[in-house]
Structure formats: C-alpha cells, structure tokens
Amino acid sequence: MPPSNANHRRVIIVATTVLGLVAVDRLVVSLDPELASYDTRLNLHAFYRKPAALRERPMPDVVLMGSSRAALALVPDVFEAGTGMTTYNAAVASSQTGEWQALARRLFSERRPQLVVIGVNAGEFWSNYAPRNGAAFLFDFGELSEACLREGRCPMLIGPYIARRIGDFWATFHRRHELKMYGFERFARFLPEHAERSRSQRRRLNRPTPRDGYEHPAAAGRHAGNLQYAMGAGVLGARDREQAGRFDADATAFARFDELIVFLRDAGIEVIVAYLPNSPVTEHRWLGVEPPIIENLHRLCRAREVRFVNCYDAPLARSNREYMDEVHVGPELGRRISAYIVDQTGRSGFASGGDPRIAGTLTGGLEAP
Amino acid sequence: MIFSSWVFAVFLAVVFSAYWALPLRRGRHIFPLLASYAFYMSWNAWLVVLIVGSTLLDYCVGRALEVSERPRRRKALLALSVAGNLGILGVFKYADFFIVSLRGLVRAAGYDGNLDTLGLILPIGISFYTFQTMSYTIDVYRRRIEPTHNLLEFALFVAFFPQLVAGPIVKAREFLPQLAERKRFEWGRIETGVVLFMVGLTKKILIADNLALLVDPVFADPASFVTRDLWIAMFCYGGQIYCDFSGYSDMAIAVAGVLGYDLPRNFASPYLAVGMSDFWRRWHISLSTWLRDYLYIPLGGSRGGRLLTYRNLMITMLLGGLWHGASWTFVIWGGLHGLALIVCKLWTGIRDKSDRTGPDAPLFARAARSFLPWCLTLLTIHVAWVFFRCQPMTLSDGVTVESTSAALARAGSFVKHLFVPTTVEAPSWIPDKPAMLALLCLMGAMQLYNEWTRRGRPRLVLPAPIAGVSYAAWIVALVIFSADNVTPFIYFQF
C-alpha cells in the first residue's frame, strides 16, 4: 500500500476508534445511576462509604478511627452508653497512619468532634510501612508525592492513583467493574452463576449505612466460624504469619502517627489512643516485636500528653475462639474492649457534654456528671 | 514495574517521547540504557550492580578473545566468562536449592544436617541476561561474530529493558548490528507495535489473569476436586502459562519495535504442535535455540548414534528444567519432556518405516495421521505442566511452607486423579466454567490465526472504519473483562 494511502487508512482507523470509545463513554454516563449500585466503594468498610456518610450527618461528639481492627473492636453504642456522647465509627479497612492523616484532614477541616479515639495495633507500625490501596483512593497529588519521598517507592500507590485519575475522565474505565456486574445481571439467562453473584453484591452494597457506622459481619450473619475453628482446619495460621514485621522506632509510621496526633490537638480535638490486642496465638508469635511497638506508641502519647489505653495488658480474658481471625475480634470481645476503654478513660476523666480536657477533675467512671 | 501496569505506561510514554526527540545517535543509546537501568532498579536498586558486573565481564572477555590466538588462552577466557555468569546464577538462584538438597541427603543418611541457607533474593531476570551475555562470549570464541568495541552498545544489548527481565533471549549477532543502524521514526512500526502490544495485553490481563483465578485454588488443594475439574484446571493452567508468557513476549517485542528494534519471535502457536520436537520449535523459541546451540550440539547432538542422542536430549532437558527454577519439580518437568522427546524419536523411527500415507493420500487420511499425535502431544505437555505448576508453596514474604516432597506428592496425586476418578465426599467446585472455556477458545483462535499467518496466508484486513470500530470494541472488552487481580508474570520468577 502506498505510504499516503497507508497514512490515510491509519487516520481513519484512529478517528473511528476514538469516536467508538466516545460513543461507549456517553452510553456509560447515561447508565451511571444504575451502574452506581454495583460500586464496590459502597462496601461499608471501604474507603468511601463511612467517611462519605459522616460528611452528610451532624458531626458526632466522638469519632472512632483506625483500620479494620478498629472497625470491629470499637463499638459506638458502648461508648454512647458509657459516656452519653454520640459516637461514630469511621474506621476503614486497609488503612494505616498515612491514610488516617488524609482522612482526618478531610473529615475535620471544617467540622470537628470533641474527641477522636484511634484504635491501633502493631501490624500498622512495621518498619516497612508504605501507603497502600486505600491511600491510592484517598491521596491527592501532594500527598502522593509526599509518600513517595518519605516512604520511597510506593508501587501499590502510584498505579492505582494513575488508574483513579484516568477514571476521572474516562467513564468506561471508571465504571469497568460495574459494567461487568450490570452485564452479568442483564444476561442472567446465559450466565446464571455470574448473575446471582452480581445480584448479591448489589444487595450487599446498597444496604443503608448504620447510623453509627458500625457493623460486625459475624453479628450481621455474614461470617461464620472463628479463629479456633480455623486453626483446627490449618488455614489461617499460615496466612497470618506473613504479616509479622520488624520494629524500628524511626519508622515513618510512627512519625506520621505523631503528626496525626499533633494535627488533631491543634484542631482542638481531644485524642485517646487505644491499643487493640491480637489473638493469643498471634501475640505469642509476635512476642519479640509487639511489646517494643506498644512501648514506643506509649512514649509518643506521653510526649504529646495524650491518653494511651493499653488493652494488650488489660485484665480482659481473651481466647482464640473470640476472634474472627488472628487480628479481628468477634462482636462480644469488641464490646468488652470498648467497655474497657470507656472505663479506663472514665477513670482519668472524660465526661459527656463538657470539654474533655477539664474532665480530669472527675473521679467517676461511667456516670455522667 | 510490569508491562500491564499503569506505572509502566507512564514510563513507556516518557521513554518513547524522549527517545524519538533525541537528535543524536549516541543519545539514542545512552538514554535507553539509562532508562533500562532505571527500569531494572524499580525492582531493587542494588541488583543493577550484578547486571553491570556481568556486562563488564563479558565485554572485557570479548575484547580479550579478539587479541588472543592461543587456543588455551582462548579457552581460559571463555571459561572465565561462563564461570562468572554461571557463578552469579549459581549463588543467587541455586545455592539454597543445593544446600537444602544436601541437608536432606545428610539427614536421610542419619546425620545431623544443620546447614543454613543463604537467604539471598533472586535477582529478577538473572536467568535471561546471564544466558544472553554467555551467548555473546561463546559466539566470539567460536568466531561467529566480531566482538564489539563499543561498551555502550554492548551494555544496551545486555540491559535493553523490553527483554531484560523475561526475554526473549536475544543473540548478539541479531541485536548488535541493529544498534549500528540509524533509526528512523516509522508510523508503520508504531501501528504494528500498538496492535501487538494490545494482543499481548489481551493474553495477559484478559486470559491469563482470569484463568489464574480458577487454577490457583485447584492446584493448592487438588484432593478436594473431582476428576473432571482437575482436567479443566490442567488445561486452564496450560492456557494461563502460554498467555502469560507469550503475552509478555508480545509486549516486549512491541515495545522494542516502537523504539526501532526487532526482537526475535518467542512463540509460534505451541499448542498446535504435532510431536514434542515440534513443540520445542514453537515454545520459548529463544531458550530452546539457546539450549540447542550452546548445550545440545556441543554435547554431541544427534551425531553420536541413538543412545548418545537420547543422553544429550535428557541432559539438555533436565538442565532446561533446572533453568526455570531451583526446585526438583522443575527438574522433573524437564525430565518428563526429555523422556517424551526420546519416545517421540523412537516412535518417529517406527512410523517412518511403516507409514504409507503420502502427499497424494486423501486429506482425511493426512489429517487423521496428525490428529492423534497432536492429541497425545497436547496431553503430554499439559500433564508435564502439572509438575511445573506444583511448586512448594510459599508465602508472600518468600517463606516456604511446604516441602518439595509434599509438592511432588501433590503433583503426583493430581496426575493420578486425572485417570483414576476421585472419591471426594463434599468436593469443591470450579465456578465460571463457561467463561473459562470461552477464554480457552479465544486462546485457541489466536493460535490458529497466528499459525495461519505464519504459513504465509494473507492477514485479515478490514476496511478502515470497521477496523476502527473493532479496535474500540476490543479496548472496551479489555477494560471491562480484564481480571481484577494484577498477577506478576510467571516467568519473572525465573
């Protein structure tokens, strides 16, 4: 084919390809309301749902933050019953200190709670901390750049960040998962298994957000069994062993956590840090690294005059049977841990309706002044 | 930075733009070399020291061979290069394997084997670039090529990023002359490269990564699945590894192509092979030709009679298996292929004496003559893949949680239950079977089309507007149906 004809052909191909993509994009945009019901970001514990719901509600007195450990272990109605203060669980899965910083900046810039309780665990303070998938959803370009400079390469961050930015202007890419689910349900006759999965996912995602942001999968009937049972089957022990890391007092996770506390204090928000314990089998395996991490966290809190509640050493009877897996508590244990935190902070003092910083004069525990 | 990632897309866009904007020929060597080192350092910055070391060693050996005429000195220089490259490979890839194997032998003999492993990380691509540089020094030694006097060009030959981490293994005599040519920007190359890259991407993220979702649970616990599902998983793994590796090769060739370089084809519809020799002329062609030219032929090839030929085949395939990984399961996989090649040679000898099907025989007769061997070849290849796939299980931090004997037992159980029905009371089941079978059919269609064009038949040329709409549909299908999980390329671990 002569060069001019070949170039002419290429131009037509490129032009029709682009036109085709634009046409599909327009179609996807028109279907957006239906597609949105398959959006996995609507998952309760994902990065979008709970913070978004919090923004649309009156700011509670107490906001509970942390990762999935805190999402299950910090039970708002226990805090409310013990303190009389409205409480919301804004903890999100797959988050660590960098993500908590970003969330705090976004949630508390204009409206502020009286108190933030941060549930932490050693698994969020390993020496090789780097922002992960949740940060890719949350971080803006400045935060991404800061993470790359502080934590070095962030391979789990840059790719998803780029994908998110592409999704901002390419609707088909942005809704690729939803299009698949939507298509499966529409072609249920030919793909019954896929259609059923899409249907269940849509129903699960579109449940209303609990008033207090809290839902335990076991209590909601979506998780059966416990750690003791799983250990008998020989499954979870191998998987969780890979989470053990190293302690480094200079790790960026600690520095970021310190910055978070400073940010909250400077915003006039009282802070309580609660160390959430792992299952006994994990504690045994992390015996060399967990205590120094706890001690370092305690030291940071002391330096910033922030109350630290150590549930690791608490007189709370815990068994592997009360854990869903090696690091996530079951519903009953979550309530006991939350009650312990309320009780401990009640001793040092915070009271409903008043400025927590003057509540040190109180000697009571759970009674309202 | 894997080819199917957004980070690589940004990297390639920057490299492509800067490369063609550079006016100087020298700039078009320095810049891709620096980009290649940056690409390699994205995995681990310190490992670039190894590749630079291998480059310098073989460049110097090449220059020394040029001025050496004495056979002993030339042999010593060659031995230095081979020992250096195999030494790097041996230490980083095989040291722990030999230590663990020795420890097992010592303990089996009743002694206390407390030998600690070195725990070295496996540098990515080490199996590929060490073989590539060794081929250079061997060819210089054999006087098949003149050694290069340009260290920059040689370094780029070793480290060129499209083929650095998972091949194709490029021979110096194929690549170095290209570095001397002046590159011109050609839209035809860009068009070919883009389409080939999309083909590779389709194989990787649409077919291979989706098949992996089905394959992984079955191979992790084959005893929980019924015989029918084991067969499905076995063929799905064959599809996965082909699409994963050939998809990577396609993308590597495409990326090199848009930068003006031609890399050799690495796959030629391997699952259409009739006979194991045919399979190895179609699968990982760059490795099989390397093993043929630098191992099989120097051992004697087929020149020493039948028994020696079989010996040479078996040695080549055992070492070829070991090249893939430091595990006895890979060695067994290689051994199975060696055995299959020997059986094929025996069978070919018997068949050629008795076959009366000539070129004038009816098409049906000629097709029937090939169909059964094709089926047997396909079955042999896929049964061998079971051993290739059943590696000792490791966690994400590299800790091995399964012994080699347990992995072998798992593979053996898998193969046994392909032919002996399982009696699982509450079997697990494979979801998405129609989707997986559709993906296998797509893979088959791609191989058939590839074979069609390889035999000189005309390519499918659509009218331009229809081609454009087809590309748009292709891109949309890729976006929607690509797997949610991003898995590393299988051959990166070699």
Coordinates of C-alpha atoms in Angstrom, one line a residue, chain A residues 198-354:
Chain A
S198 CA -23.9 -9.6 40.8
R199 CA -27.3 -9.6 42.4
S200 CA -26.0 -10.5 45.9
Q201 CA -23.2 -7.9 45.5
R202 CA -25.7 -5.2 44.6
R203 CA -27.9 -6.0 47.5
R204 CA -25.0 -6.0 49.9
L205 CA -23.6 -2.8 48.7
N206 CA -26.9 -0.9 48.8
R207 CA -27.7 -1.6 52.4
P208 CA -28.1 1.6 54.3
T209 CA -25.1 2.8 56.3
P210 CA -25.6 2.1 60.0
R211 CA -26.4 5.2 62.0
D212 CA -23.2 4.8 64.0
G213 CA -21.1 3.5 61.1
Y214 CA -20.7 0.1 62.9
E215 CA -21.5 -3.3 61.7
H216 CA -19.8 -6.6 62.6
P217 CA -20.0 -9.2 59.8
A218 CA -20.4 -12.0 62.3
A219 CA -23.3 -10.2 64.1
A220 CA -24.8 -9.5 60.7
G221 CA -24.7 -13.2 59.8
R222 CA -22.1 -12.8 57.1
H223 CA -19.2 -14.6 58.8
A224 CA -19.4 -18.0 60.4
G225 CA -16.7 -19.7 62.4
N226 CA -13.9 -18.3 64.5
L227 CA -10.2 -18.4 64.8
Q228 CA -10.1 -21.5 67.0
Y229 CA -12.1 -23.4 64.4
A230 CA -10.0 -22.1 61.5
M231 CA -6.8 -23.1 63.3
G232 CA -8.2 -26.6 63.5
A233 CA -8.6 -26.6 59.8
G234 CA -5.0 -25.3 59.4
V235 CA -5.8 -22.4 57.2
L236 CA -5.3 -19.0 58.9
G237 CA -2.1 -19.7 60.8
A238 CA -0.1 -19.9 57.6
R239 CA -1.7 -16.8 56.1
D240 CA -1.2 -14.5 59.0
R241 CA 2.4 -15.5 59.6
E242 CA 3.3 -13.3 56.7
Q243 CA 2.1 -10.2 58.5
A244 CA 4.9 -10.3 61.1
G245 CA 7.3 -7.4 60.6
R246 CA 10.2 -5.5 62.2
F247 CA 10.2 -2.8 64.8
D248 CA 12.0 0.4 64.1
A249 CA 11.5 3.3 66.4
D250 CA 12.3 5.7 63.5
A251 CA 9.8 4.1 61.1
T252 CA 7.7 6.6 59.2
A253 CA 4.6 5.0 60.5
F254 CA 5.4 6.4 64.0
A255 CA 6.3 9.8 62.6
R256 CA 3.1 10.0 60.7
F257 CA 1.2 8.9 63.8
D258 CA 2.8 11.6 65.8
E259 CA 1.9 14.2 63.1
L260 CA -1.7 12.9 63.2
I261 CA -1.9 13.5 67.0
V262 CA -0.5 16.9 66.6
F263 CA -3.0 17.8 63.8
L264 CA -5.9 16.7 65.9
R265 CA -4.7 18.5 69.0
D266 CA -4.0 21.7 67.0
A267 CA -7.6 21.4 65.7
G268 CA -8.8 21.4 69.3
I269 CA -9.8 17.7 69.2
E270 CA -9.1 15.6 72.2
V271 CA -7.4 12.3 71.4
I272 CA -7.3 8.9 73.0
V273 CA -5.2 6.2 71.6
A274 CA -6.2 2.6 72.4
Y275 CA -4.0 -0.4 71.6
L276 CA -6.2 -3.2 70.3
P277 CA -4.9 -6.7 71.1
N278 CA -4.4 -9.5 68.7
S279 CA -5.5 -13.1 69.3
P280 CA -3.4 -15.1 71.8
V281 CA -1.9 -17.2 69.1
T282 CA -0.7 -14.1 67.3
E283 CA 0.5 -12.5 70.5
H284 CA 2.7 -15.5 71.1
R285 CA 4.2 -15.3 67.6
W286 CA 4.8 -11.5 67.8
L287 CA 6.3 -11.7 71.3
G288 CA 9.5 -10.2 70.1
V289 CA 8.1 -7.2 68.2
E290 CA 4.7 -6.2 69.8
P291 CA 5.9 -5.0 73.2
P292 CA 8.5 -2.6 71.9
I293 CA 6.0 -1.2 69.4
I294 CA 3.5 -0.7 72.2
E295 CA 6.1 0.9 74.4
N296 CA 7.1 3.3 71.6
L297 CA 3.4 4.2 71.0
H298 CA 3.0 4.8 74.7
R299 CA 6.1 7.0 74.7
L300 CA 4.8 9.1 71.7
C301 CA 1.4 9.6 73.5
R302 CA 3.2 10.6 76.7
A303 CA 5.2 13.2 74.9
R304 CA 2.1 14.6 73.3
E305 CA 0.1 14.4 76.6
V306 CA -2.4 12.0 75.0
R307 CA -4.2 9.3 76.9
F308 CA -3.0 5.8 75.9
V309 CA -5.2 2.8 76.8
N310 CA -3.2 -0.5 76.6
C311 CA -5.7 -3.3 76.0
Y312 CA -2.7 -5.7 75.4
D313 CA -2.0 -5.8 79.2
A314 CA -5.7 -5.3 80.1
P315 CA -7.4 -7.8 82.5
L316 CA -9.6 -8.9 79.6
A317 CA -9.9 -12.6 79.3
R318 CA -9.4 -13.3 75.6
S319 CA -9.4 -16.6 73.7
N320 CA -8.8 -17.5 70.1
R321 CA -12.4 -18.5 69.9
E322 CA -13.4 -14.9 70.4
Y323 CA -11.6 -13.8 67.3
M324 CA -12.8 -14.0 63.7
D325 CA -9.2 -14.4 62.6
E326 CA -5.8 -13.7 64.0
V327 CA -6.3 -10.0 64.3
H328 CA -10.0 -9.2 64.1
V329 CA -12.1 -9.5 67.2
G330 CA -15.5 -11.1 67.4
P331 CA -18.6 -9.0 68.3
E332 CA -18.6 -9.8 72.0
L333 CA -14.9 -9.2 72.6
G334 CA -15.3 -6.0 70.7
R335 CA -17.9 -4.8 73.2
R336 CA -15.7 -5.8 76.1
I337 CA -12.7 -4.0 74.7
S338 CA -14.8 -0.9 74.1
A339 CA -16.2 -1.0 77.6
Y340 CA -12.7 -1.3 79.0
I341 CA -11.5 1.7 77.0
V342 CA -14.5 3.7 78.3
D343 CA -13.9 2.6 81.8
Q344 CA -10.2 3.5 81.7
T345 CA -10.7 6.9 80.2
G346 CA -13.6 7.4 82.6
R347 CA -11.1 7.0 85.4
S348 CA -8.8 9.7 84.1
G349 CA -11.8 11.6 83.1
F350 CA -13.8 12.5 80.2
A351 CA -17.5 13.4 80.6
S352 CA -20.4 13.9 78.4
G353 CA -21.2 17.4 77.4
G354 CA -18.1 19.1 78.7

